[in-house]
JSON list of N, CA and C in Angstrom, two decimals:
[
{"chain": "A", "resi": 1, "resn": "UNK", "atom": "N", "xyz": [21.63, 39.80, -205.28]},
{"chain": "A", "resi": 1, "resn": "UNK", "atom": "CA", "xyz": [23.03, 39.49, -205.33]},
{"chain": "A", "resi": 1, "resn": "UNK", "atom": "C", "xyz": [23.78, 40.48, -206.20]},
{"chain": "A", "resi": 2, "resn": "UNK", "atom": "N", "xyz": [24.99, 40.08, -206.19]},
{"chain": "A", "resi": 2, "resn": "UNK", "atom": "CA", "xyz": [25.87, 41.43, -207.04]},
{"chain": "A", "resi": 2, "resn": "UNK", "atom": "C", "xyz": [26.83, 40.35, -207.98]},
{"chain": "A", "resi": 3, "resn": "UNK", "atom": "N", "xyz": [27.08, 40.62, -209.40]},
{"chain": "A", "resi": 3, "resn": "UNK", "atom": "CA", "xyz": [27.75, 40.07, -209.87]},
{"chain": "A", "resi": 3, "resn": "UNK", "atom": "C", "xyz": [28.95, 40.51, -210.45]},
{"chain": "A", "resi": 4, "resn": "UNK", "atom": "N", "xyz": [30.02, 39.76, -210.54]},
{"chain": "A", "resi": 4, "resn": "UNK", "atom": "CA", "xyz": [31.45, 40.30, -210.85]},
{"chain": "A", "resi": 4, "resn": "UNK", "atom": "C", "xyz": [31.61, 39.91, -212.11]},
{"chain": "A", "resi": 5, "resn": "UNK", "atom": "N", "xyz": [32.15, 40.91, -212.85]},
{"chain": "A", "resi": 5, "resn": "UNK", "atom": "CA", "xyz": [32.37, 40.39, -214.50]},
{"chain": "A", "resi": 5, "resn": "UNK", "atom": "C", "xyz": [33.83, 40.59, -214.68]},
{"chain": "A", "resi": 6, "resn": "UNK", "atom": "N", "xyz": [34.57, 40.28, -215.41]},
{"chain": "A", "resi": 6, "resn": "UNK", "atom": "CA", "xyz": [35.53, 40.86, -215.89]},
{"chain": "A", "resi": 6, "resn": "UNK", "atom": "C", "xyz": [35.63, 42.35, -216.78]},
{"chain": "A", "resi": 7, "resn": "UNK", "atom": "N", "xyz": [36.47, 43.14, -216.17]},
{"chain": "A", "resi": 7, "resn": "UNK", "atom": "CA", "xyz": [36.28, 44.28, -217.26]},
{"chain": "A", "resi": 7, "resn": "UNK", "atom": "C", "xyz": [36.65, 44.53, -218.22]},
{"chain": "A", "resi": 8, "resn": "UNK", "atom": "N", "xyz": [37.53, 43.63, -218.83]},
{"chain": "A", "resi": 8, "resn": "UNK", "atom": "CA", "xyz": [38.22, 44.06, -220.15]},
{"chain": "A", "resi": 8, "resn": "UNK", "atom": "C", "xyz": [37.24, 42.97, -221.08]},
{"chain": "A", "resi": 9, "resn": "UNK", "atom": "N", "xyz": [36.62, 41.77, -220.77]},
{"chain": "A", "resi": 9, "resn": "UNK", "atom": "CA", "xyz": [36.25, 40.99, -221.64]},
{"chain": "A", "resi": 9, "resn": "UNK", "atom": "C", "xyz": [34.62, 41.06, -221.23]},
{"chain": "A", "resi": 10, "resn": "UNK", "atom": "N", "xyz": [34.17, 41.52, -220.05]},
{"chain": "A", "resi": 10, "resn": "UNK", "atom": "CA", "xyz": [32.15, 41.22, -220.01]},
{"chain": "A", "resi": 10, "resn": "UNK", "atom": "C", "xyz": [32.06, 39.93, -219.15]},
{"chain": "A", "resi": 11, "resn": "UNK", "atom": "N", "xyz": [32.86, 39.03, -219.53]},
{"chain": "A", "resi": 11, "resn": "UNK", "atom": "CA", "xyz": [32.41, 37.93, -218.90]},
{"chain": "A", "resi": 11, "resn": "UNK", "atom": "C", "xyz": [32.42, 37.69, -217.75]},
{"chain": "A", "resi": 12, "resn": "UNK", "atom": "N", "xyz": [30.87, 37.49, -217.21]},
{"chain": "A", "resi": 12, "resn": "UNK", "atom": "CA", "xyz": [30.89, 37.08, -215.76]},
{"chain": "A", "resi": 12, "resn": "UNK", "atom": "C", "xyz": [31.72, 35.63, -214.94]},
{"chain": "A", "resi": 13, "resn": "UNK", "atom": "N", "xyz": [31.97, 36.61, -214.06]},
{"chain": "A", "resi": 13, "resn": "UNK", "atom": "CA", "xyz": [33.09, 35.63, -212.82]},
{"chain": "A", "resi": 13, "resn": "UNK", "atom": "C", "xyz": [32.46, 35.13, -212.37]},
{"chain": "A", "resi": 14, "resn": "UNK", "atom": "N", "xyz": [31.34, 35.50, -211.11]},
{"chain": "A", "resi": 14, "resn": "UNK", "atom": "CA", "xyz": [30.59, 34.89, -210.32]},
{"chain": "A", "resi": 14, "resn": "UNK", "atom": "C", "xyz": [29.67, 35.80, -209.71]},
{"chain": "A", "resi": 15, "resn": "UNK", "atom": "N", "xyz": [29.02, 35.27, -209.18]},
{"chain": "A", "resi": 15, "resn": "UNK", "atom": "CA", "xyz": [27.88, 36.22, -208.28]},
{"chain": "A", "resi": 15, "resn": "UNK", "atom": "C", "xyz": [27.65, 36.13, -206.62]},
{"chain": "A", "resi": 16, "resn": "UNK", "atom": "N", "xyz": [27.90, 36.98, -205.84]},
{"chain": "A", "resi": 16, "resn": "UNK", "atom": "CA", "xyz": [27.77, 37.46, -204.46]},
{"chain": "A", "resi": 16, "resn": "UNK", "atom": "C", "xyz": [26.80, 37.91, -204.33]},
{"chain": "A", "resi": 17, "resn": "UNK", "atom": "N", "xyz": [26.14, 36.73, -202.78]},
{"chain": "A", "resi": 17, "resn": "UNK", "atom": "CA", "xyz": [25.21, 37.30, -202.24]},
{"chain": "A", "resi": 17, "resn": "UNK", "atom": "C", "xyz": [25.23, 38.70, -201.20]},
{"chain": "A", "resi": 18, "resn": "UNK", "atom": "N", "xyz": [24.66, 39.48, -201.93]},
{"chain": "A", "resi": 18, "resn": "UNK", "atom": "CA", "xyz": [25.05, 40.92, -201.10]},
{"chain": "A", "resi": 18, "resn": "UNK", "atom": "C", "xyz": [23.88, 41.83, -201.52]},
{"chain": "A", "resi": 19, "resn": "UNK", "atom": "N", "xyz": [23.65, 42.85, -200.53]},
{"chain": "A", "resi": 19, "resn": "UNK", "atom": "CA", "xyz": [22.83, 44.11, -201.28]},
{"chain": "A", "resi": 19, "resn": "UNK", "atom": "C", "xyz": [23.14, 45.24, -201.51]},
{"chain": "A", "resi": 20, "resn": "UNK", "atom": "N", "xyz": [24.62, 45.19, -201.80]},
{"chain": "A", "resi": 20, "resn": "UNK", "atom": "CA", "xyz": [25.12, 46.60, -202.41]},
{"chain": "A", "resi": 20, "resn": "UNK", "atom": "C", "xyz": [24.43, 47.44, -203.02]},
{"chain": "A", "resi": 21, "resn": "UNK", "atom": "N", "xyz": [24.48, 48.93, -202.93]},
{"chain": "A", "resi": 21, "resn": "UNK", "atom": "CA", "xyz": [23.80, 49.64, -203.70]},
{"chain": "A", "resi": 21, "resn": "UNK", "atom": "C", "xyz": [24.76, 49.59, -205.49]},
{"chain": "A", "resi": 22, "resn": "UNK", "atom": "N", "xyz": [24.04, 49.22, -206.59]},
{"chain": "A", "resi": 22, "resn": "UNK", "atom": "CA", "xyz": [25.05, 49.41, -207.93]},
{"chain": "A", "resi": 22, "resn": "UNK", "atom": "C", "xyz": [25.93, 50.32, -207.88]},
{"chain": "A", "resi": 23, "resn": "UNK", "atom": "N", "xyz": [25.64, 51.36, -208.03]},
{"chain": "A", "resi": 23, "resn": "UNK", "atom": "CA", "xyz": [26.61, 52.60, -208.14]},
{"chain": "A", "resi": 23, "resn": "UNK", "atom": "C", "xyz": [27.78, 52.90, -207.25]},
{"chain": "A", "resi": 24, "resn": "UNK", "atom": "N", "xyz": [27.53, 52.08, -205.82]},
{"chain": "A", "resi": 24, "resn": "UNK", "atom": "CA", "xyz": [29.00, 52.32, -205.35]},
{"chain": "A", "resi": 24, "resn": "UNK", "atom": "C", "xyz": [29.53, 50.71, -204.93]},
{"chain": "A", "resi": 25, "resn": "UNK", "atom": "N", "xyz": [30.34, 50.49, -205.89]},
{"chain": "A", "resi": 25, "resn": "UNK", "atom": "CA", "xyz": [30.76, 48.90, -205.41]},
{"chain": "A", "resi": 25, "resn": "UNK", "atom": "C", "xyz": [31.82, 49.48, -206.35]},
{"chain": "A", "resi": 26, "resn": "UNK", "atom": "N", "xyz": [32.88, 48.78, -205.49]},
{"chain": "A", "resi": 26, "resn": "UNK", "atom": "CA", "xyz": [34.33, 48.65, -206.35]},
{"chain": "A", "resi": 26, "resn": "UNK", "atom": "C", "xyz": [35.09, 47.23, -206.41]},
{"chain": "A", "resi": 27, "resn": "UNK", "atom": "N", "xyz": [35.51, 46.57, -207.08]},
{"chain": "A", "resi": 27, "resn": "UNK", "atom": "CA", "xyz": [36.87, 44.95, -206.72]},
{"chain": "A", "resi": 27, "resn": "UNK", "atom": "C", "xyz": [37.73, 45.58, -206.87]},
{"chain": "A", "resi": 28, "resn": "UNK", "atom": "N", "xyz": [38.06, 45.10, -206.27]},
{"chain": "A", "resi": 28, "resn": "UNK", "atom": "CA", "xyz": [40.30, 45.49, -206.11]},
{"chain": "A", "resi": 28, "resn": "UNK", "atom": "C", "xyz": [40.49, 44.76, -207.22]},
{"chain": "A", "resi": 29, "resn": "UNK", "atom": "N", "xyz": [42.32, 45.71, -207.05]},
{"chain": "A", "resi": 29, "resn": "UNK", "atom": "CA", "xyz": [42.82, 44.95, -208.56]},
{"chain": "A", "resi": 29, "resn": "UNK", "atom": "C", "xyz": [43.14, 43.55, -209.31]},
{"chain": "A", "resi": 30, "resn": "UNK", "atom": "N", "xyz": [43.46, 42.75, -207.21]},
{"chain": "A", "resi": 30, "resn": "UNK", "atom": "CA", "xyz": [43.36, 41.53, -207.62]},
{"chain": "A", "resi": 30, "resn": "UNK", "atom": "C", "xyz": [42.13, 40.40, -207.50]},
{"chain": "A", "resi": 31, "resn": "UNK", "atom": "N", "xyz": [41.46, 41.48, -207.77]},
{"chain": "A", "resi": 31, "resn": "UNK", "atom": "CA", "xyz": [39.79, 40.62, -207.51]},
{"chain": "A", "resi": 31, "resn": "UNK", "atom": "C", "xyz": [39.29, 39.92, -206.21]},
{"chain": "A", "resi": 32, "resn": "UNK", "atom": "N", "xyz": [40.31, 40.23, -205.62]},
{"chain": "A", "resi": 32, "resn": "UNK", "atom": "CA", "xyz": [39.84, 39.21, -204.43]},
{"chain": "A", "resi": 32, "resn": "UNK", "atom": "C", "xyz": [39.11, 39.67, -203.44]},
{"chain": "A", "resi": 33, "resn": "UNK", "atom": "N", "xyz": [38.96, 41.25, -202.99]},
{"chain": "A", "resi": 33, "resn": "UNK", "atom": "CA", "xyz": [37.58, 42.04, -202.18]},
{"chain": "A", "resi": 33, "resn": "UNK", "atom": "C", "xyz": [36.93, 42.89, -202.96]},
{"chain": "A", "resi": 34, "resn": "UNK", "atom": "N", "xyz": [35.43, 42.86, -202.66]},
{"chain": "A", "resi": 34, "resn": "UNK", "atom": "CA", "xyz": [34.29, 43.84, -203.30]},
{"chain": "A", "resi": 34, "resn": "UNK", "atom": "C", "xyz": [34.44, 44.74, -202.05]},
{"chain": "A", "resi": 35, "resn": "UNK", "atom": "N", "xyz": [34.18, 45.99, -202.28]},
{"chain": "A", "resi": 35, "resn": "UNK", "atom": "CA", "xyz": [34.06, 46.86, -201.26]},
{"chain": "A", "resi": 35, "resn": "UNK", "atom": "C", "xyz": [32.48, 48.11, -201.81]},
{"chain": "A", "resi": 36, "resn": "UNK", "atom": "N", "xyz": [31.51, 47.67, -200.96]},
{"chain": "A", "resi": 36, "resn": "UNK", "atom": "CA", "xyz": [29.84, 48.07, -201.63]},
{"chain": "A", "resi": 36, "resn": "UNK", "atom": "C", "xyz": [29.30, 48.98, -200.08]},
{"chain": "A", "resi": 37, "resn": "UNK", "atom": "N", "xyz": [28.65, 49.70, -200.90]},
{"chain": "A", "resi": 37, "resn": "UNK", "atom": "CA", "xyz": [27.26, 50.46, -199.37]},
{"chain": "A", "resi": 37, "resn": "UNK", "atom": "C", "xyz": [25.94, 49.70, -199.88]},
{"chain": "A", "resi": 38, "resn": "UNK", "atom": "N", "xyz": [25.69, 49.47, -198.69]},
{"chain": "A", "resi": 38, "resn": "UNK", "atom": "CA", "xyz": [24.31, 49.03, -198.44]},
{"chain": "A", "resi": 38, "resn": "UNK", "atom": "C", "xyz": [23.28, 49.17, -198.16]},
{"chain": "A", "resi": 39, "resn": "UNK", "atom": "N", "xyz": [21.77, 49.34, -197.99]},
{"chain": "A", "resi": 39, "resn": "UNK", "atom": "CA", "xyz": [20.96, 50.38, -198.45]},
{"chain": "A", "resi": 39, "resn": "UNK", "atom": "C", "xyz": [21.02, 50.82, -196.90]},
{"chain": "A", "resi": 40, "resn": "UNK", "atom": "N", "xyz": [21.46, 50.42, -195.76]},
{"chain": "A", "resi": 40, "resn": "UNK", "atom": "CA", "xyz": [21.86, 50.74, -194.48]},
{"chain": "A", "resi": 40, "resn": "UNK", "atom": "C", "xyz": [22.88, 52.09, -194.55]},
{"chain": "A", "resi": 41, "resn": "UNK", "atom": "N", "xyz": [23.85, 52.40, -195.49]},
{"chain": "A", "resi": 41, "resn": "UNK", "atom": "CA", "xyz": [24.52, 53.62, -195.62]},
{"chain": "A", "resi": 41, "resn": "UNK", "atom": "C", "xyz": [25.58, 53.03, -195.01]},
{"chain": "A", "resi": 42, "resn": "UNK", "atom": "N", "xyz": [26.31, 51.41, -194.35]},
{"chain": "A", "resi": 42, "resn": "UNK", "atom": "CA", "xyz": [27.24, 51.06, -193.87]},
{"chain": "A", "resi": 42, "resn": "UNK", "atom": "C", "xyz": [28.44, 50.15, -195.13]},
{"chain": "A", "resi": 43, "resn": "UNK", "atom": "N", "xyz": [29.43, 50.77, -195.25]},
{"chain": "A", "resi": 43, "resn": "UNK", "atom": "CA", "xyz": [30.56, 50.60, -196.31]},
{"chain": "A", "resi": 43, "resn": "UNK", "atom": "C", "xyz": [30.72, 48.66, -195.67]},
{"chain": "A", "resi": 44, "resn": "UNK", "atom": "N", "xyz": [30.86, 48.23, -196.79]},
{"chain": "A", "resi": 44, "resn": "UNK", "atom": "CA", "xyz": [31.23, 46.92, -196.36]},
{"chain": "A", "resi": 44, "resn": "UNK", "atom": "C", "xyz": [32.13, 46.46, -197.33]},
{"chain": "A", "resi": 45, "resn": "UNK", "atom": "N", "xyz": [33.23, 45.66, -196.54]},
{"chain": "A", "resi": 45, "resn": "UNK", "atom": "CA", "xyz": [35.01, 44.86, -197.59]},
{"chain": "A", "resi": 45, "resn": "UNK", "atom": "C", "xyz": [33.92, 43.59, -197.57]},
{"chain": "A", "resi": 46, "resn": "UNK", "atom": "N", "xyz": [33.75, 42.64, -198.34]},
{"chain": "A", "resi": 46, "resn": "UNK", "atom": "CA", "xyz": [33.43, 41.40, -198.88]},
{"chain": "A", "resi": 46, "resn": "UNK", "atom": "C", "xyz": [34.47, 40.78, -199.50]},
{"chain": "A", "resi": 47, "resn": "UNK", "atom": "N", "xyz": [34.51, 39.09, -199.58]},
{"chain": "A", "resi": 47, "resn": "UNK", "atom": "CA", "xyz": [35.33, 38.26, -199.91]},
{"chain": "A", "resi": 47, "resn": "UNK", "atom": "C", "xyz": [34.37, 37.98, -201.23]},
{"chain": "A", "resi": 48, "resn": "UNK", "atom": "N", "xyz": [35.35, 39.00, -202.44]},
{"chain": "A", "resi": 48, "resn": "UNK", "atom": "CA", "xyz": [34.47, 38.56, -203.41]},
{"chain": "A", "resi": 48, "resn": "UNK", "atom": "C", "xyz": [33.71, 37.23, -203.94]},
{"chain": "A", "resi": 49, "resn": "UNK", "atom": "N", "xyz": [34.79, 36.13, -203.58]},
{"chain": "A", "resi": 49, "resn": "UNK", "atom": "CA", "xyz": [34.44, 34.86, -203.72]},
{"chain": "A", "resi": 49, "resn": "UNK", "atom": "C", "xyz": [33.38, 34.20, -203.54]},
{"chain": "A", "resi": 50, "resn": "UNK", "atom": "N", "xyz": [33.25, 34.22, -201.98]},
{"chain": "A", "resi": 50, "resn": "UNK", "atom": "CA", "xyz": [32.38, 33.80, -201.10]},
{"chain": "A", "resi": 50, "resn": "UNK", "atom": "C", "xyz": [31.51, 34.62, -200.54]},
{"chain": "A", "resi": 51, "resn": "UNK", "atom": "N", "xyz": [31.58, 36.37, -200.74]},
{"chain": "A", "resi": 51, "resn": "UNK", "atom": "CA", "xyz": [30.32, 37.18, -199.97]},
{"chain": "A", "resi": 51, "resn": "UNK", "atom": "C", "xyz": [30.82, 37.23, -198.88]},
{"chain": "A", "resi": 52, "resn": "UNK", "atom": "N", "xyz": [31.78, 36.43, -197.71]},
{"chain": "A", "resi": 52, "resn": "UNK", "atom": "CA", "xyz": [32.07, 37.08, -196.76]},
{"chain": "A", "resi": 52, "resn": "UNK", "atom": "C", "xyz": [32.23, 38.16, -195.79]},
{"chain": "A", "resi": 53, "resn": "UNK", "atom": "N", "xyz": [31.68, 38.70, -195.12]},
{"chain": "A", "resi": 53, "resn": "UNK", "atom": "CA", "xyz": [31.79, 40.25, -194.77]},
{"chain": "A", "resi": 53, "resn": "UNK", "atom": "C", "xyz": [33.29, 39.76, -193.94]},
{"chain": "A", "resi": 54, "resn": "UNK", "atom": "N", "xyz": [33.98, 40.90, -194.21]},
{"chain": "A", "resi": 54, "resn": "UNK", "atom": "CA", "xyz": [35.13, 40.97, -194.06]},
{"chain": "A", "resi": 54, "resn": "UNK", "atom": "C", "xyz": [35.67, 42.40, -192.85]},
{"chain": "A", "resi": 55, "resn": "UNK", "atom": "N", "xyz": [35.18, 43.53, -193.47]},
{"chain": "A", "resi": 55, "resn": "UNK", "atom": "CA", "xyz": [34.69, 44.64, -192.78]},
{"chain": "A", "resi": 55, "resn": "UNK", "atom": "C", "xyz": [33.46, 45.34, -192.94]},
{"chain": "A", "resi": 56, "resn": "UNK", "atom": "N", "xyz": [32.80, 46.08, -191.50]},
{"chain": "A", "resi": 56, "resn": "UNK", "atom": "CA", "xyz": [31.84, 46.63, -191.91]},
{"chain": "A", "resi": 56, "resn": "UNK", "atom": "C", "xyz": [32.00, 47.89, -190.88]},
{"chain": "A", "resi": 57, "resn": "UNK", "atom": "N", "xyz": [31.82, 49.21, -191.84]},
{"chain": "A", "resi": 57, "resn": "UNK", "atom": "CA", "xyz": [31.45, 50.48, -191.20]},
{"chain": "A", "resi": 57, "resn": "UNK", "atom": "C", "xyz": [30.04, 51.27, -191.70]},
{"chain": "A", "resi": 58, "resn": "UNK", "atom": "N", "xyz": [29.64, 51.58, -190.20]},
{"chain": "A", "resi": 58, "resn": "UNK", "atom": "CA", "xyz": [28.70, 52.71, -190.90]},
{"chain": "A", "resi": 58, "resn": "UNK", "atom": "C", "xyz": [29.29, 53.70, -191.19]},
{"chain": "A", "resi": 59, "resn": "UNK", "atom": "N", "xyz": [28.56, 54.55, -192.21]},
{"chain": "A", "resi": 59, "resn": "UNK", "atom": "CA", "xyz": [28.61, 55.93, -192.80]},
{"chain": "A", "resi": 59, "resn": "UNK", "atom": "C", "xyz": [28.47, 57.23, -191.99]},
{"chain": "A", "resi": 60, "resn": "UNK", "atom": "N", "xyz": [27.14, 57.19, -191.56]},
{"chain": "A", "resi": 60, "resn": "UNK", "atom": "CA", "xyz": [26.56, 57.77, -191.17]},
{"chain": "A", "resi": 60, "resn": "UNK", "atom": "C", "xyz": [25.96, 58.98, -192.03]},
{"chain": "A", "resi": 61, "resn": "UNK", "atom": "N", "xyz": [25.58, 58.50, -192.99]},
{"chain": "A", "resi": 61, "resn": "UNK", "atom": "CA", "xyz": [24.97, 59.31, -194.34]},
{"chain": "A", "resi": 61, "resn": "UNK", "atom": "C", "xyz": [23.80, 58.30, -194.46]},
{"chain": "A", "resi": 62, "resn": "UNK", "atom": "N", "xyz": [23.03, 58.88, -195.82]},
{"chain": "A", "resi": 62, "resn": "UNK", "atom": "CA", "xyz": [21.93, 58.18, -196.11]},
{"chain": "A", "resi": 62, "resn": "UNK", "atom": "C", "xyz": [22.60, 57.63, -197.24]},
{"chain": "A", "resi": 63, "resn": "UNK", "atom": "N", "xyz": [22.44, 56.31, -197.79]},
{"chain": "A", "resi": 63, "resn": "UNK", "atom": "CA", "xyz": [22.73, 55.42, -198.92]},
{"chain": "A", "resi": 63, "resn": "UNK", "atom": "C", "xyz": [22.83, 56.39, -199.97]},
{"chain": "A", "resi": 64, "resn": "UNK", "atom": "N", "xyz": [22.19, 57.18, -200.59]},
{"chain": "A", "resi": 64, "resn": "UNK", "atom": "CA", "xyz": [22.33, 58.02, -201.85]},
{"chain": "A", "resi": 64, "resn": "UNK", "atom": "C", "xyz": [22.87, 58.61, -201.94]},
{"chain": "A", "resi": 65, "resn": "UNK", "atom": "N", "xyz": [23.60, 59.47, -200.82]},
{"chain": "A", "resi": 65, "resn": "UNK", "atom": "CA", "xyz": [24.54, 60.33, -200.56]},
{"chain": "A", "resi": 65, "resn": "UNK", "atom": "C", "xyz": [25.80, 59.89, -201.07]},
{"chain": "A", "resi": 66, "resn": "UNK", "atom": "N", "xyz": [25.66, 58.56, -201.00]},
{"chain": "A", "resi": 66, "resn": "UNK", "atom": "CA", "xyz": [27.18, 58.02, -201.57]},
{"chain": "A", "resi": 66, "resn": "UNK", "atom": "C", "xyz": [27.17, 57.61, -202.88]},
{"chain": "A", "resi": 67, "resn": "UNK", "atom": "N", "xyz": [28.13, 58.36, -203.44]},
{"chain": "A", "resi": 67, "resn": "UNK", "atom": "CA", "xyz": [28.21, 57.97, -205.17]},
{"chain": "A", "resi": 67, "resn": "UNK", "atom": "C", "xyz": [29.05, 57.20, -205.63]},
{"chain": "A", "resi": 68, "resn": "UNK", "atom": "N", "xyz": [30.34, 57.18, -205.06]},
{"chain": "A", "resi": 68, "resn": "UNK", "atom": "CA", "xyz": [31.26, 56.09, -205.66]},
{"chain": "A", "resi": 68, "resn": "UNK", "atom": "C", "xyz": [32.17, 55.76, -204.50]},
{"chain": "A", "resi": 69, "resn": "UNK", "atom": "N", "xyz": [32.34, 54.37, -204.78]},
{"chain": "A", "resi": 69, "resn": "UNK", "atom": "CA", "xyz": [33.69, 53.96, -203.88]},
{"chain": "A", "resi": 69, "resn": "UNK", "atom": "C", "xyz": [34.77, 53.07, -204.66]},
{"chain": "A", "resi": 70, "resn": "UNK", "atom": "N", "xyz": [35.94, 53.04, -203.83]},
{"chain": "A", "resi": 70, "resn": "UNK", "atom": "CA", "xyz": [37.10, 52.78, -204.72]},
{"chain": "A", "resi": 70, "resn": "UNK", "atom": "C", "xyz": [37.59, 52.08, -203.86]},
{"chain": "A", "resi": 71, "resn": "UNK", "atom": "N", "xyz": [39.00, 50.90, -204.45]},
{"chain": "A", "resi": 71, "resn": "UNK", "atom": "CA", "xyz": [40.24, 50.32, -204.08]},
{"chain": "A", "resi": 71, "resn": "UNK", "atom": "C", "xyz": [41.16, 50.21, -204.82]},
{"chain": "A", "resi": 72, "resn": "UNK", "atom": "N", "xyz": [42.11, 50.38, -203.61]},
{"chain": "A", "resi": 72, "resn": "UNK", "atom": "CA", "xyz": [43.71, 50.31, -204.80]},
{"chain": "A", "resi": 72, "resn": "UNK", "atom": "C", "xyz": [44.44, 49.36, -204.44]}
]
């Protein structure tokens, strides 16, 4: 699973079942989508809440290839 903390204070929010790779997972500003690659190399929007897949694209890279992802 992947867990969401708050960033200014540490404290964990909750935890999503997902297999994001660590290094590229981002939450939007209003917390409400995770956006993670998966060891598949396919970008996925999640409902941070609930884990929902929301969107899913492949890459078409290998998982490591990808170092960071972002939302604004």
């Amino acid at each position: 699973g992947t867990f969401v903390a708050d960033g200014k204070t540490g404290q964990l929010l909750r935890r999503v079942e997902t297999a994001f790779l660590s290094d590229a997972l981002a939450l939007s500003p209003d917390g409400r989508r995770l956006l993670g690659v998966g060891p598949d190399a396919a970008a996925e929007l999640t409902d941070a809440r609930t884990g929902a897949v929301l969107v899913r694209s492949p890459l078409g890279t290998r998982p490591e290839a990808v170092g960071a992802v972002a939302l604004a």
